[in-house]
Short mmCIF file of C-alpha atoms in Angstrom, two decimals:
data_model
loop_
_atom_site.label_atom_id
_atom_site.label_comp_id
_atom_site.label_asym_id
_atom_site.label_seq_id
_atom_site.Cartn_x
_atom_site.Cartn_y
_atom_site.Cartn_z
CA MET A 1 0.00 0.00 0.00
CA ALA A 2 2.93 2.31 0.72
CA ASP A 3 4.12 1.83 -2.79
CA ASP A 4 0.70 2.85 -4.08
CA GLY A 5 0.88 6.00 -1.98
CA ASN A 6 4.27 6.91 -3.44
CA SER A 7 2.99 6.23 -6.92
CA GLU A 8 0.06 8.58 -6.39
CA ASN A 9 2.39 11.30 -5.07
CA ASP A 10 4.65 10.85 -8.09
CA ASP A 11 1.67 11.18 -10.40
CA GLU A 12 0.56 14.36 -8.67
CA GLU A 13 4.05 15.84 -8.87
CA LEU A 14 4.23 14.94 -12.56
CA VAL A 15 0.89 16.60 -13.26
CA GLU A 16 1.98 19.68 -11.30
CA SER A 17 5.31 19.85 -13.14
CA MET A 18 3.65 19.45 -16.52
CA GLY A 19 1.22 22.23 -15.61
CA LYS A 20 4.09 24.57 -14.71
CA LEU A 21 5.90 23.71 -17.95
CA GLN A 22 2.76 24.49 -19.92
CA GLU A 23 2.43 27.85 -18.18
CA MET A 24 6.05 28.66 -19.04
CA GLN A 25 5.49 27.59 -22.63
CA SER A 26 2.46 29.88 -22.85
CA GLU A 27 4.53 32.77 -21.51
CA LEU A 28 7.27 32.06 -24.08
CA GLU A 29 4.69 32.03 -26.87
CA MET A 30 3.32 35.36 -25.66
CA ILE A 31 6.85 36.82 -25.77
CA ASP A 32 7.38 35.38 -29.25
CA GLU A 33 4.13 36.97 -30.44
CA GLU A 34 5.05 40.31 -28.88
CA GLU A 35 8.45 40.12 -30.61
CA ARG A 36 6.82 39.27 -33.95
CA ILE A 37 4.48 42.26 -33.71
CA LYS A 38 7.28 44.65 -32.80
CA ILE A 39 9.55 43.34 -35.57
CA MET A 40 6.69 43.72 -38.05
CA LYS A 41 6.16 47.35 -37.00
CA VAL A 42 9.87 48.12 -37.40
CA LYS A 43 9.94 46.32 -40.75
CA ARG A 44 6.93 48.32 -41.99
CA LYS A 45 8.63 51.56 -40.92
CA TYR A 46 11.79 50.84 -42.90
CA ASN A 47 9.82 49.47 -45.84
CA GLU A 48 8.12 52.88 -46.03
CA PHE A 49 11.52 54.58 -46.03
CA ARG A 50 12.66 52.33 -48.86
CA ARG A 51 9.44 52.68 -50.82
CA GLY A 52 10.05 56.32 -51.65
CA LEU A 53 13.56 55.55 -52.88
CA TYR A 54 12.36 52.55 -54.87
CA ASP A 55 9.69 54.69 -56.54
CA ARG A 56 12.27 57.32 -57.46
CA ARG A 57 14.62 54.63 -58.70
CA ASN A 58 11.91 53.09 -60.89
CA HIS A 59 11.18 56.53 -62.35
CA ILE A 60 14.84 56.93 -63.36
CA ILE A 61 15.08 53.37 -64.70
CA GLN A 62 12.07 53.95 -66.95
CA SER A 63 14.04 56.68 -68.73
CA ILE A 64 16.79 54.17 -69.63
CA SER A 65 15.75 52.03 -72.57
CA GLY A 66 16.71 48.38 -72.25
CA PHE A 67 17.60 48.56 -68.54
CA TRP A 68 15.73 45.49 -67.35
CA VAL A 69 16.38 43.26 -70.35
CA SER A 70 20.07 43.99 -69.89
CA ALA A 71 19.96 43.30 -66.14
CA PHE A 72 18.18 39.97 -66.64
CA LEU A 73 20.53 38.92 -69.45
CA ASN A 74 23.57 39.72 -67.32
CA HIS A 75 22.42 37.77 -64.25
CA PRO A 76 24.20 34.38 -64.25
CA ALA A 77 21.24 32.57 -62.69
CA ILE A 78 18.63 33.92 -65.10
CA ALA A 79 20.31 34.46 -68.48
CA GLY A 80 20.27 30.72 -69.23
CA LYS A 81 16.53 30.58 -68.65
CA LEU A 82 15.63 33.22 -71.24
CA SER A 83 14.79 32.20 -74.77
CA GLU A 84 15.12 34.50 -77.75
CA GLU A 85 11.37 35.17 -77.62
CA ASP A 86 11.60 35.92 -73.88
CA GLU A 87 14.20 38.56 -74.64
CA LYS A 88 11.81 40.24 -77.07
CA ILE A 89 9.16 40.41 -74.35
CA PHE A 90 11.57 41.76 -71.73
CA LYS A 91 12.33 44.70 -74.00
CA TYR A 92 8.81 45.95 -73.14
CA MET A 93 9.44 45.73 -69.39
CA VAL A 94 9.52 49.13 -67.68
CA SER A 95 9.68 48.33 -63.97
CA LEU A 96 10.12 45.61 -61.37
CA GLU A 97 8.47 45.79 -57.95
CA VAL A 98 8.99 43.60 -54.89
CA GLU A 99 6.59 44.40 -52.08
CA ASP A 100 6.36 42.90 -48.59
CA PHE A 101 2.85 42.34 -47.26
CA ASN A 102 2.00 44.87 -44.57
CA ASP A 103 -0.95 43.08 -43.04
CA GLU A 104 -0.92 40.08 -40.71
CA ASP A 105 0.01 37.76 -43.57
CA SER A 106 3.71 37.17 -43.96
CA GLY A 107 5.07 37.11 -47.48
CA TYR A 108 5.76 39.25 -50.51
CA SER A 109 4.91 39.77 -54.15
CA ILE A 110 6.99 40.23 -57.31
CA THR A 111 5.46 42.34 -60.08
CA PHE A 112 6.73 42.86 -63.62
CA ASN A 113 5.31 45.97 -65.32
CA PHE A 114 5.33 46.23 -69.11
CA LEU A 115 4.35 48.65 -71.81
CA PRO A 116 1.38 47.54 -73.94
CA ASN A 117 2.93 44.88 -76.13
CA PRO A 118 2.11 42.49 -79.00
CA PHE A 119 2.59 39.37 -76.85
CA PHE A 120 -0.01 39.32 -74.05
CA GLU A 121 -3.01 41.23 -72.74
CA GLY A 122 -2.54 43.67 -69.89
CA THR A 123 0.70 45.17 -68.63
CA LYS A 124 1.24 43.64 -65.18
CA LEU A 125 2.38 40.14 -64.14
CA THR A 126 2.49 39.31 -60.43
CA ARG A 127 3.66 36.28 -58.47
CA ALA A 128 2.78 36.28 -54.76
CA TYR A 129 4.13 34.24 -51.84
CA PHE A 130 1.95 33.85 -48.76
CA MET A 131 3.71 32.33 -45.73
CA PRO A 132 1.26 31.29 -43.00
CA ASP A 133 4.06 29.56 -41.10
CA ASP A 134 7.81 28.93 -41.25
CA ARG A 135 7.50 25.77 -43.34
CA THR A 136 4.69 26.50 -45.77
CA THR A 137 4.46 28.91 -48.70
CA ASN A 138 1.36 29.35 -50.86
CA VAL A 139 2.23 30.61 -54.34
CA THR A 140 -0.12 32.32 -56.80
CA SER A 141 0.63 33.88 -60.19
CA THR A 142 -1.03 36.06 -62.79
CA LYS A 143 -2.44 33.91 -65.57
CA ILE A 144 -0.99 35.28 -68.80
CA ILE A 145 -3.51 35.84 -71.57
CA TRP A 146 -1.43 35.45 -74.70
CA LYS A 147 -2.45 37.20 -77.88
CA ASP A 148 -3.21 35.11 -80.96
CA GLY A 149 -0.12 33.27 -82.16
CA LYS A 150 2.08 34.61 -79.36
CA ASN A 151 1.89 31.84 -76.75
CA ILE A 152 5.47 30.83 -76.04
CA ASP A 153 5.80 27.06 -75.64
CA SER A 154 9.56 26.51 -75.71
CA GLY A 155 12.95 28.09 -76.04
CA SER A 156 16.20 26.86 -77.48
CA ALA A 157 19.92 26.91 -76.88
CA GLN A 158 21.54 29.98 -78.35
CA GLU A 159 24.21 32.64 -78.10
CA SER A 160 22.97 36.22 -78.10
CA LYS A 161 24.73 39.52 -77.44
CA GLY A 162 27.87 37.69 -76.39
CA VAL A 163 26.01 35.85 -73.60
CA LYS A 164 26.20 32.08 -73.69
CA ARG A 165 22.75 30.75 -72.82
CA ARG A 166 21.97 27.53 -71.00
CA ILE A 167 19.81 25.05 -72.93
CA THR A 168 16.17 25.45 -71.89
CA ASP A 169 13.01 23.61 -72.91
CA ARG A 170 10.60 26.29 -71.83
CA SER A 171 9.97 30.00 -71.72
CA PHE A 172 10.79 32.00 -68.60
CA PHE A 173 7.18 33.18 -68.62
CA LYS A 174 5.91 29.68 -67.85
CA TRP A 175 6.90 30.70 -64.32
CA PHE A 176 3.78 32.88 -64.29
CA ASP A 177 1.55 30.36 -66.05
CA GLU A 178 1.82 27.74 -63.30
CA GLU A 179 -1.24 26.79 -61.30
CA PRO A 180 -1.31 27.90 -57.63
CA ARG A 181 1.06 25.71 -55.67
CA ILE A 182 2.16 25.02 -52.09
CA LEU A 183 5.82 24.74 -51.15
CA THR A 184 6.52 22.83 -47.93
CA ASN A 185 9.34 21.35 -45.86
CA GLY A 186 11.90 24.00 -46.68
CA VAL A 187 11.42 23.97 -50.47
CA ILE A 188 11.98 27.46 -51.87
CA ASP A 189 11.42 29.15 -55.21
CA GLU A 190 15.01 29.97 -56.10
CA MET A 191 13.95 32.15 -59.03
CA ALA A 192 11.89 34.32 -56.67
CA ARG A 193 14.80 34.52 -54.24
CA VAL A 194 17.21 35.63 -56.95
CA ILE A 195 14.83 38.28 -58.28
CA SER A 196 13.77 39.67 -54.89
CA GLU A 197 17.12 39.53 -53.10
CA GLU A 198 19.54 40.24 -55.95
CA LEU A 199 17.99 41.89 -59.01
CA TRP A 200 15.54 44.01 -57.03
CA THR A 201 17.92 45.15 -54.31
CA ASP A 202 20.84 46.03 -56.61
CA PRO A 203 20.01 45.89 -60.33
CA LEU A 204 23.01 48.07 -61.21
CA LYS A 205 25.27 45.19 -60.21
CA TYR A 206 24.09 43.28 -63.27
CA LEU A 207 24.70 46.05 -65.76
CA LYS A 208 28.30 45.22 -66.62
CA ASN A 209 29.09 48.62 -68.06
CA GLU A 210 27.31 51.73 -69.24
CA ALA A 211 27.24 50.44 -72.83
CA ASP A 212 24.99 47.58 -71.73
CA VAL A 213 21.97 49.86 -71.55
CA ASP A 214 20.52 51.85 -74.40
CA VAL A 215 20.91 55.43 -73.18
CA ASN A 216 20.95 56.74 -76.76
CA GLY A 217 18.27 54.52 -78.27
CA ASP A 218 20.81 52.42 -80.14
CA GLY A 219 20.05 49.06 -78.52
CA ILE A 220 22.00 46.93 -76.07
CA ASP A 221 25.72 46.67 -76.73
CA ASP A 222 26.89 43.51 -78.47
CA ASP A 223 30.35 43.42 -76.91
CA ASN A 224 29.65 41.85 -73.51
CA ASP A 225 32.60 39.89 -72.14
CA HIS A 226 31.83 36.29 -73.13
CA ASP A 227 34.59 34.77 -71.03
CA ASP A 228 33.45 36.60 -67.88
CA LYS A 229 29.90 35.36 -68.46
CA GLU A 230 31.09 31.75 -68.66
CA ASP A 231 32.95 32.23 -65.40
CA ASP A 232 29.76 33.56 -63.78
CA ASP A 233 27.86 30.48 -64.99
CA LYS A 234 30.49 28.21 -63.47
CA ASN A 235 30.31 30.01 -60.14
CA PHE A 236 26.50 29.73 -59.95
CA ASN A 237 25.99 26.19 -61.27
CA GLY A 238 29.24 24.50 -60.34
CA SER A 239 29.57 23.59 -64.02
CA ASP A 240 30.05 25.32 -67.37
CA GLY A 241 26.46 26.61 -67.28
CA ASN A 242 25.34 24.46 -70.24
CA ASP A 243 24.38 21.23 -68.49
CA ALA A 244 20.61 20.82 -68.75
CA ASP A 245 20.77 17.97 -66.23
CA ASN A 246 22.59 19.88 -63.52
CA ASN A 247 21.75 18.14 -60.23
CA HIS A 248 21.89 21.22 -58.02
CA ASN A 249 18.80 22.94 -59.40
CA ASP A 250 15.95 22.01 -61.68
CA GLU A 251 14.89 24.17 -64.63
CA TRP A 252 13.26 26.75 -62.38
CA GLY A 253 15.54 26.51 -59.37
CA PHE A 254 13.04 25.01 -56.93
CA THR A 255 15.21 23.47 -54.26
CA ASN A 256 15.10 22.40 -50.65
CA ASP A 257 17.65 22.66 -47.88
CA SER A 258 19.55 19.63 -49.17
CA GLN A 259 19.65 21.06 -52.74
CA LEU A 260 17.63 18.19 -54.21
CA PRO A 261 15.55 19.13 -57.25
CA CYS A 262 11.81 19.50 -56.83
CA THR A 263 9.86 18.72 -59.99
CA ILE A 264 7.05 21.05 -60.96
#
């Protein structure tokens, strides 16, 4: 009977200890939530500071013909994913916008703004990333309405403007044509990361020299350094940039923490 008494006391102590642990856990969660709210307020504040500069920057960029097509062609992670037809479309692009959500939803959107063009209806293409938790991302995209005879189904290997392109089976703009999708377990959209964290934050980095952009209306310069571009491809892909079966990234760069390809 004494043993039973000790067992009951142990059970009571266990229940009491578990209750205290739960109280502490609740307090920690309250602190985490308070931290999240304060960080969000600070982030919104600095996003507002940046927004004015980004708007002014976009205004200046729009006065430089060929700015964005040059920036995309000079980025080692993106150039190999642009077909010749894609390049024609990018020549109508006037601005890029990356915007963090300012409500309770965590996430951001990427918007490409174009002039009216002969390829698709409308002038704005947006891809949005909603992150309800640390391990899940809901992705939505603008459905492109192609004009008659302009739907781009595939690209091809090519050399253009001194830039050696990676072989690709599809247009870059298929990225927008995907159905809504959910990324889980650490899988990320590498293309979105590159655009939002590299091209958007410092597009000038990918204009190799002043001749790359058409400041006089003469078109993009044809004398880009081919050898330097190949070196950039090697640094990004760990190969010569032409291997369509590269194991580090799939065609669109969807990858998880272990760098295994995720098929669309």
